[in-house]
Short mmCIF file of C-alpha atoms and ligand atoms in Angstrom, two decimals:
data_model
loop_
_atom_site.label_atom_id
_atom_site.label_comp_id
_atom_site.label_asym_id
_atom_site.label_seq_id
_atom_site.Cartn_x
_atom_site.Cartn_y
_atom_site.Cartn_z
CA MET A 83 -37.11 17.84 10.34
CA GLU A 84 -33.39 16.59 9.75
CA ILE A 85 -30.40 18.77 9.91
CA THR A 86 -29.05 17.62 7.07
CA GLU A 87 -32.55 18.59 5.31
CA ILE A 88 -32.44 21.89 6.51
CA LYS A 89 -28.72 22.01 5.36
CA ASN A 90 -30.15 21.08 1.80
CA TRP A 91 -32.23 24.10 1.86
CA LEU A 92 -30.00 26.31 2.99
CA SER A 93 -27.79 25.47 0.21
CA GLU A 94 -30.58 26.88 -2.28
CA VAL A 95 -29.01 30.03 -0.92
CA GLU A 96 -25.94 31.69 -2.71
CA HIS A 97 -23.63 34.34 -1.87
CA PRO A 98 -23.81 36.74 -4.84
CA ALA A 99 -20.34 38.20 -4.23
CA LYS A 100 -18.76 34.45 -3.65
CA ALA A 101 -18.76 33.09 -7.49
CA ASP A 102 -22.21 31.89 -6.21
CA LYS A 103 -21.40 29.46 -4.17
CA ASN A 104 -23.97 28.81 -1.91
CA LEU A 105 -23.93 29.37 1.86
CA VAL A 106 -23.04 25.51 3.25
CA GLU A 107 -20.09 25.39 0.41
CA LEU A 108 -19.02 28.56 1.96
CA GLY A 109 -18.68 27.36 5.30
CA MET A 110 -21.12 29.49 6.83
CA ILE A 111 -23.69 27.20 8.28
CA GLU A 112 -22.25 27.76 11.98
CA ASN A 113 -25.12 25.95 13.63
CA ILE A 114 -28.53 24.43 13.24
CA GLU A 115 -30.69 23.42 16.15
CA VAL A 116 -33.98 21.97 15.76
CA ALA A 117 -36.61 21.77 18.36
CA GLU A 118 -40.01 20.44 18.01
CA ASN A 119 -41.67 23.31 16.00
CA LYS A 120 -38.64 25.73 15.46
CA ILE A 121 -35.16 25.80 13.05
CA SER A 122 -32.92 27.98 14.73
CA VAL A 123 -29.62 28.66 12.27
CA THR A 124 -26.42 30.65 13.24
CA LEU A 125 -24.62 31.78 10.28
CA GLY A 126 -20.82 32.68 10.41
CA PHE A 127 -19.41 35.88 8.98
CA ALA A 128 -15.79 36.92 8.53
CA LYS A 129 -16.24 40.47 9.83
CA HIS A 130 -18.41 42.94 10.81
CA ARG A 131 -20.57 45.30 8.90
CA ASP A 132 -20.54 42.83 5.83
CA PRO A 133 -22.35 44.66 3.30
CA LEU A 134 -24.32 41.35 2.58
CA ALA A 135 -25.13 39.90 5.99
CA GLU A 136 -28.62 41.38 6.05
CA TYR A 137 -29.32 39.87 3.07
CA LEU A 138 -28.22 36.16 3.10
CA ILE A 139 -29.59 36.28 6.62
CA GLY A 140 -33.05 36.94 5.07
CA SER A 141 -32.07 34.75 2.25
CA ALA A 142 -31.34 32.14 4.44
CA LYS A 143 -34.79 32.62 6.39
CA ALA A 144 -36.89 32.77 3.53
CA ALA A 145 -35.09 29.39 2.19
CA ILE A 146 -36.13 27.59 5.34
CA ILE A 147 -39.78 29.10 5.56
CA ARG A 148 -40.22 28.15 1.81
CA ASN A 149 -39.14 24.57 2.46
CA ALA A 150 -40.53 23.48 6.18
CA PRO A 151 -44.23 22.64 7.22
CA ALA A 152 -46.04 25.73 7.42
CA GLY A 153 -45.99 27.12 10.96
CA THR A 154 -42.55 26.50 11.60
CA GLU A 155 -40.89 29.13 13.50
CA VAL A 156 -37.72 30.37 11.58
CA GLU A 157 -35.03 31.93 13.45
CA VAL A 158 -31.49 33.16 11.71
CA LYS A 159 -28.97 34.36 14.26
CA SER A 160 -25.60 35.55 12.49
CA ILE A 161 -21.73 35.80 14.80
CA VAL A 162 -18.46 37.09 13.81
CA LYS A 163 -15.97 35.15 13.18
CA GLU A 164 -13.11 37.09 14.31
CA ALA A 165 -9.82 36.12 15.75
CA ALA A 166 -9.67 39.21 18.06
CA PRO A 167 -12.75 39.27 20.76
CA ALA A 168 -14.88 41.51 18.83
CA LYS A 169 -17.12 43.74 21.01
CA LYS A 170 -20.27 42.81 18.64
CA LYS A 171 -23.73 43.97 18.76
CA PRO A 172 -26.82 42.93 16.72
CA GLY A 173 -27.97 46.08 15.52
CA LEU A 174 -26.01 48.35 13.03
CA ASP A 175 -24.11 50.94 14.07
CA LEU A 176 -23.69 53.00 10.73
CA GLY A 177 -22.63 56.46 10.69
CA PHE A 178 -23.69 59.33 8.53
CA GLU A 179 -20.17 59.46 7.08
CA GLU A 180 -21.27 58.34 3.39
CA VAL A 181 -23.63 61.19 2.78
CA ALA A 182 -22.24 63.86 4.59
CA ASN A 183 -21.37 65.73 1.84
CA VAL A 184 -24.90 65.29 -0.17
CA LYS A 185 -27.32 68.18 -0.01
CA HIS A 186 -30.44 67.11 -0.36
CA ILE A 187 -31.86 63.67 0.42
CA ILE A 188 -35.09 62.94 -0.99
CA GLY A 189 -37.48 60.41 -0.75
CA ILE A 190 -39.81 59.18 -3.87
CA ALA A 191 -42.43 57.72 -2.55
CA SER A 192 -46.45 56.40 -3.71
CA GLY A 193 -49.44 55.70 -1.52
CA LYS A 194 -49.65 52.63 -3.61
CA GLY A 195 -47.64 50.26 -6.70
CA GLY A 196 -47.24 51.07 -10.61
CA VAL A 197 -48.26 54.52 -10.53
CA GLY A 198 -44.75 54.93 -11.98
CA LYS A 199 -42.73 56.12 -9.01
CA SER A 200 -39.52 54.29 -10.28
CA THR A 201 -39.80 55.32 -13.69
CA VAL A 202 -40.15 59.23 -12.05
CA ALA A 203 -37.76 58.07 -9.78
CA VAL A 204 -34.81 57.42 -12.35
CA ASN A 205 -35.64 59.82 -14.99
CA MET A 206 -35.42 62.70 -12.23
CA ALA A 207 -32.43 61.53 -11.42
CA VAL A 208 -30.92 61.68 -14.88
CA ALA A 209 -32.94 65.17 -15.80
CA LEU A 210 -31.16 66.33 -12.81
CA ALA A 211 -27.79 65.55 -13.89
CA ARG A 212 -28.53 66.90 -17.41
CA LEU A 213 -29.04 69.92 -15.79
CA GLY A 214 -25.58 69.57 -14.13
CA PHE A 215 -26.29 68.59 -10.53
CA LYS A 216 -24.20 65.51 -8.79
CA VAL A 217 -26.78 63.41 -8.34
CA GLY A 218 -26.95 59.59 -6.96
CA LEU A 219 -30.03 57.24 -6.43
CA ALA A 220 -30.66 54.61 -3.88
CA ASP A 221 -33.22 52.20 -5.36
CA ALA A 222 -34.97 51.12 -1.82
CA ASP A 223 -37.84 49.64 -3.44
CA VAL A 224 -37.48 45.95 -1.47
CA TYR A 225 -40.43 44.53 -3.24
CA GLY A 226 -39.79 45.31 -6.70
CA PRO A 227 -35.86 47.01 -7.78
CA SER A 228 -36.25 48.70 -11.34
CA VAL A 229 -32.82 50.76 -11.12
CA PRO A 230 -30.89 47.50 -12.44
CA LYS A 231 -33.43 47.10 -15.39
CA MET A 232 -33.93 50.51 -16.11
CA THR A 233 -30.22 51.58 -16.16
CA ALA A 234 -29.37 47.87 -17.73
CA SER A 235 -27.15 47.24 -15.16
CA GLU A 236 -28.66 43.55 -14.31
CA GLY A 237 -26.12 41.35 -12.59
CA GLN A 238 -24.08 43.92 -11.61
CA MET A 239 -21.82 43.20 -8.64
CA PRO A 240 -21.19 46.44 -6.76
CA ASP A 241 -17.31 46.91 -5.70
CA ALA A 242 -16.16 46.80 -2.11
CA ILE A 243 -13.22 48.32 -0.56
CA GLN A 244 -12.00 47.71 2.72
CA GLU A 245 -10.71 50.95 4.88
CA GLY A 246 -9.82 49.81 8.18
CA GLU A 247 -12.69 48.40 9.98
CA LYS A 248 -14.82 49.70 7.39
CA GLU A 249 -16.39 48.34 4.28
CA VAL A 250 -17.79 50.32 1.95
CA ILE A 251 -19.46 49.93 -1.37
CA MET A 252 -18.85 51.64 -4.80
CA PRO A 253 -21.84 52.65 -6.75
CA PHE A 254 -22.63 51.85 -10.04
CA GLU A 255 -21.52 54.95 -12.36
CA LYS A 256 -23.61 56.04 -16.07
CA TYR A 257 -26.13 58.52 -17.34
CA GLY A 258 -24.14 60.78 -15.24
CA VAL A 259 -25.67 59.17 -12.20
CA LYS A 260 -24.30 57.31 -9.00
CA TRP A 261 -27.06 54.43 -8.64
CA MET A 262 -27.24 51.70 -5.94
CA SER A 263 -30.29 49.06 -5.95
CA ILE A 264 -31.33 46.26 -3.24
CA GLY A 265 -31.93 44.62 -6.45
CA TYR A 266 -27.51 44.24 -7.04
CA PHE A 267 -27.85 42.09 -4.23
CA ALA A 268 -30.58 39.55 -5.22
CA LYS A 269 -31.24 37.62 -8.11
CA PRO A 270 -34.65 38.85 -10.22
CA GLU A 271 -36.46 34.93 -9.49
CA GLN A 272 -35.46 35.56 -5.85
CA ALA A 273 -38.46 37.06 -4.28
CA LEU A 274 -37.40 39.44 -1.47
CA ILE A 275 -39.83 38.55 1.04
CA TRP A 276 -37.83 39.98 4.23
CA ARG A 277 -39.79 41.02 7.18
CA GLY A 278 -39.65 44.43 8.14
CA PRO A 279 -37.11 44.84 10.62
CA MET A 280 -34.79 43.00 8.21
CA ALA A 281 -35.38 44.69 5.15
CA CYS A 282 -34.72 48.17 7.11
CA ASN A 283 -30.96 46.58 8.03
CA ALA A 284 -30.74 46.17 4.55
CA LEU A 285 -31.25 49.41 3.12
CA LYS A 286 -30.05 51.44 5.93
CA GLN A 287 -26.54 49.25 4.79
CA MET A 288 -28.00 49.86 0.74
CA ILE A 289 -27.69 53.94 1.94
CA LEU A 290 -25.45 54.40 4.44
CA GLN A 291 -22.39 52.12 3.50
CA VAL A 292 -22.67 53.64 -0.01
CA ARG A 293 -19.45 55.74 -1.25
CA TRP A 294 -21.64 58.47 -2.72
CA GLY A 295 -18.93 61.47 -1.92
CA GLU A 296 -19.86 64.90 -3.35
CA LEU A 297 -23.92 64.96 -4.48
CA ASP A 298 -26.50 67.84 -4.30
CA PHE A 299 -29.07 65.00 -4.87
CA LEU A 300 -29.31 61.93 -3.23
CA LEU A 301 -32.88 60.50 -4.34
CA ILE A 302 -33.93 56.96 -2.49
CA ASP A 303 -36.89 55.17 -4.38
CA MET A 304 -39.17 54.09 -1.42
CA PRO A 305 -40.99 50.84 -1.55
CA PRO A 306 -44.67 51.56 -2.00
CA GLY A 307 -47.25 52.35 0.05
CA THR A 308 -46.74 53.03 3.99
CA GLY A 309 -45.88 51.43 6.43
CA ASP A 310 -43.04 50.07 9.06
CA ILE A 311 -40.22 50.03 6.62
CA HIS A 312 -41.17 53.55 5.54
CA ILE A 313 -41.23 55.28 8.91
CA SER A 314 -38.10 53.37 10.05
CA LEU A 315 -36.48 54.61 6.83
CA VAL A 316 -37.09 58.09 7.44
CA HIS A 317 -35.78 57.89 10.86
CA ASP A 318 -32.50 56.30 10.60
CA ILE A 319 -31.74 58.63 6.83
CA PRO A 320 -31.20 61.86 7.29
CA MET A 321 -33.84 62.47 4.49
CA GLU A 322 -34.65 66.29 4.01
CA GLY A 323 -38.05 65.21 2.65
CA ALA A 324 -40.25 63.51 0.35
CA VAL A 325 -41.74 63.37 -2.99
CA ILE A 326 -45.01 61.84 -3.85
CA VAL A 327 -45.76 60.14 -7.14
CA SER A 328 -49.42 59.46 -8.18
CA THR A 329 -51.75 58.82 -11.05
CA PRO A 330 -54.90 60.79 -11.45
CA GLN A 331 -56.92 57.95 -10.63
CA ASP A 332 -59.30 58.23 -7.56
CA VAL A 333 -57.70 54.96 -6.08
CA ALA A 334 -54.22 56.11 -6.28
CA LEU A 335 -55.47 59.77 -4.91
CA ALA A 336 -57.01 58.09 -1.86
CA ASP A 337 -53.32 56.25 -1.12
CA VAL A 338 -51.54 59.63 -1.58
CA GLU A 339 -53.46 60.90 1.19
CA LYS A 340 -51.91 58.41 3.51
CA GLY A 341 -48.46 59.10 2.01
CA VAL A 342 -49.13 62.64 2.76
CA ASN A 343 -50.39 61.51 6.52
CA MET A 344 -47.72 59.56 6.83
CA PHE A 345 -45.22 62.53 6.57
CA ARG A 346 -46.91 65.10 8.37
CA ASN A 347 -47.16 62.58 11.13
CA GLU A 348 -45.49 63.63 14.19
CA SER A 349 -43.14 60.72 14.32
CA VAL A 350 -41.87 61.34 11.00
CA ASN A 351 -42.90 64.35 10.65
CA LYS A 352 -40.82 65.45 7.03
CA PRO A 353 -41.77 68.10 4.40
CA ILE A 354 -43.66 67.18 1.42
CA PHE A 355 -41.73 69.01 -1.86
CA GLY A 356 -44.51 68.16 -4.00
CA LEU A 357 -46.43 65.66 -5.82
CA VAL A 358 -45.97 64.68 -8.99
CA GLU A 359 -48.92 63.52 -11.67
CA ASN A 360 -47.53 60.55 -13.66
CA MET A 361 -49.55 59.03 -16.39
CA ALA A 362 -51.62 62.24 -16.42
CA TRP A 363 -52.72 62.11 -19.98
CA PHE A 364 -52.22 59.26 -22.58
CA THR A 365 -50.19 61.62 -25.76
CA PRO A 366 -49.91 59.02 -29.07
CA GLU A 367 -46.04 59.48 -30.07
CA GLU A 368 -46.65 60.85 -33.56
CA HIS A 369 -49.44 63.61 -32.53
CA PRO A 370 -47.51 65.16 -29.42
CA GLU A 371 -50.32 67.37 -29.28
CA GLU A 372 -53.20 65.60 -28.44
CA LYS A 373 -54.19 64.88 -24.77
CA TYR A 374 -56.12 61.90 -23.80
CA TYR A 375 -57.35 61.79 -19.86
CA ILE A 376 -57.41 58.11 -19.73
CA PHE A 377 -57.45 58.16 -15.90
CA GLY A 378 -59.45 61.11 -15.34
CA LYS A 379 -58.66 64.85 -15.31
CA GLY A 380 -57.50 67.63 -12.30
CA GLY A 381 -57.45 64.95 -9.88
CA ALA A 382 -54.02 65.79 -8.36
CA LEU A 383 -54.01 69.38 -8.95
CA LYS A 384 -56.93 69.44 -6.23
CA MET A 385 -55.35 67.07 -3.92
CA ALA A 386 -52.31 68.94 -4.11
CA GLU A 387 -54.37 72.07 -3.38
CA LYS A 388 -56.38 70.56 -1.07
CA TYR A 389 -52.75 69.62 1.18
CA ASN A 390 -51.29 72.47 0.18
CA ILE A 391 -48.30 71.05 -1.57
CA PRO A 392 -47.20 72.28 -4.79
CA LEU A 393 -47.90 70.45 -8.09
CA LEU A 394 -44.17 69.58 -8.93
CA GLY A 395 -45.06 68.52 -12.71
CA GLN A 396 -47.64 66.07 -14.64
CA ILE A 397 -46.15 63.67 -17.16
CA PRO A 398 -47.94 62.09 -19.55
CA ILE A 399 -48.19 58.09 -20.82
CA VAL A 400 -45.96 58.12 -23.66
CA GLN A 401 -45.30 54.77 -25.45
CA SER A 402 -41.14 55.47 -25.44
CA ILE A 403 -41.28 56.57 -21.55
CA ARG A 404 -42.07 53.01 -20.81
CA GLU A 405 -39.62 51.46 -23.28
CA GLY A 406 -37.18 53.63 -22.11
CA GLY A 407 -37.76 52.05 -18.98
CA ASP A 408 -37.85 48.28 -20.12
CA CYS A 409 -34.42 48.95 -22.48
CA GLY A 410 -32.24 50.74 -19.79
CA GLU A 411 -32.07 54.12 -21.51
CA PRO A 412 -34.36 56.33 -19.37
CA ALA A 413 -36.73 59.08 -21.76
CA ALA A 414 -35.06 61.91 -19.99
CA LEU A 415 -31.96 61.33 -21.60
CA SER A 416 -33.88 62.66 -25.06
CA SER A 417 -35.04 65.76 -26.46
CA ARG A 418 -38.55 64.79 -27.41
CA PRO A 419 -41.21 65.99 -25.39
CA ASP A 420 -41.38 63.13 -22.69
CA GLY A 421 -37.85 63.77 -22.26
CA LEU A 422 -38.62 67.42 -21.46
CA ALA A 423 -41.24 67.04 -19.15
CA PHE A 424 -38.84 65.38 -16.92
CA VAL A 425 -36.84 68.09 -17.24
CA ALA A 426 -38.85 70.36 -16.31
CA LEU A 427 -39.30 68.48 -13.43
CA ALA A 428 -36.44 68.37 -12.22
CA GLU A 429 -35.75 72.18 -12.91
CA LYS A 430 -38.96 73.03 -10.56
CA LEU A 431 -37.61 70.62 -7.78
CA ALA A 432 -34.38 71.85 -7.87
CA ALA A 433 -36.01 75.74 -7.75
CA THR A 434 -38.23 74.32 -4.63
CA LEU A 435 -35.42 73.11 -2.72
P1 LIG B 769 -43.93 51.74 -9.84
O1 LIG B 769 -42.40 52.06 -9.05
O2 LIG B 769 -44.93 52.68 -9.07
O3 LIG B 769 -44.24 50.72 -9.30
P2 LIG B 769 -42.99 51.68 -12.46
O4 LIG B 769 -42.19 52.86 -12.09
O5 LIG B 769 -41.98 50.30 -12.13
O6 LIG B 769 -44.17 51.72 -11.20
O7 LIG B 769 -43.66 51.84 -13.43
C1 LIG B 769 -44.71 50.71 -13.79
C2 LIG B 769 -44.50 50.51 -15.51
O8 LIG B 769 -45.14 51.59 -15.57
C3 LIG B 769 -43.83 50.25 -15.66
O9 LIG B 769 -43.71 49.24 -17.06
C4 LIG B 769 -43.47 51.26 -16.68
O10 LIG B 769 -41.86 51.55 -17.60
C5 LIG B 769 -44.55 52.11 -17.08
N1 LIG B 769 -44.75 53.75 -16.80
C6 LIG B 769 -44.83 54.66 -15.84
N2 LIG B 769 -44.77 55.84 -16.03
C7 LIG B 769 -45.42 55.40 -17.62
C8 LIG B 769 -45.38 56.67 -18.37
N3 LIG B 769 -45.41 58.17 -17.84
N4 LIG B 769 -45.29 56.65 -19.62
C9 LIG B 769 -45.77 55.56 -19.79
N5 LIG B 769 -45.26 54.22 -19.28
C10 LIG B 769 -44.99 54.54 -18.19
#
C-alpha cells in the first residue's frame, strides 16, 4: 500500500461544511504511516471541538477500510493545529450547558428497526409543539437518520457559531420544533459504519453542542436495538427516561423485552415512561372506522401489563402517515384521525411526566 494510494482513498471524504472539498484538498492529512498490515493516519483540525471532527475521523476510517485489503488494521487519530500549546485531550469534555434549560430529555427507543420509531418520534415532537410545548428532537439514529427526509430538510447544513473557546451548532427550526440530525453531517449514500465509541462521541457532540435554548421536551430518536451505543448515550446525556415503540407482532414484542431489560438494568437504571404500539391495526383512509389487526391484537397491552409500563397510545397503519414521512410533512400536523392520534399520544406523555 502506497501513501499516494491512501491519499487517493482519503480524497473520497468530503468536508460537508467546506463546500464539499475533500480532506486532502483541505490539507487536513498531517501524517500517514504504513506498516506491514496497518495504516495509521493523523488528521489535523484547526480548532478544539470541531463539531465535525468525529464525523470526519469516522468517514476517513471508513474510506480506508473500504479500499484497503481485508484484514488491514486502520487507525485514524487527530491533532489540533493551534498556535498556542493546547491542553488537548482525546476525549470529549462537553458539559451540559446547552441542555441546562431543557426540562425533560426523553429517549425514543425500539427493540428492533422498522417498527416506526422515527415516525413516532417525529410526529410526537410535532404533536407536542401543537399542544404549545417547546420541543426539540435530536435524531441520533446513526444507522438510518430519518429526520432530514421526514421534515424535508435534506442537504441542510446546520450553522455553527463561535463563542470564545466554544463552538455551538444551531438547530434547524420547522413546524415549531428544533431539529438536529446526525444525517445533516453525512450524505445519504454514505453509510455510517462507525464503530461504537466513534458513533457515541459524534452523537454526544450532536446533542450537547446544540443551542437548544429553553425546551419543555427534547426527544432523542435513538438507534434501534440495544447495545453499547445506547448504554453510553444514556450515561453521557442527562436522559430522564425512555419511551419504547413496538408493533403488535411477536418478534417485535420479544425485542421490547430486551429494551425494557436494558433500561431497567442496574448500570442504566432509567424509567420507561410508556410503550407506544405502532401499526396497531390497519385502517383504510376512506373508512377510518374499520380496523384490521394484521400484525395481531392485544400484544402490546399484555407486554405493558407484564412489565408494569403504561400503554401510552396505539397508532394505526394509515397510508397518510407513511406519505407524510416521505414528503416531509408529518401526519401530526393534520387534523385527520391519524394526526389526532399523535396529539392524543403527546397529551398522554406530557401528562405522565
Ligand atoms: P424505524 O425508525 O423504527 O426504523 P420508521 O419510522 O423509519 O421506522 O418507519 C419505517 C417505515 O414504516 C417508514 O416508511 C414509515 O413511513 C412507515 N410507517 C411507520 N409507521 C407507520 C404507520 N403508523 N402507518 C403507516 N406507515 C408507517
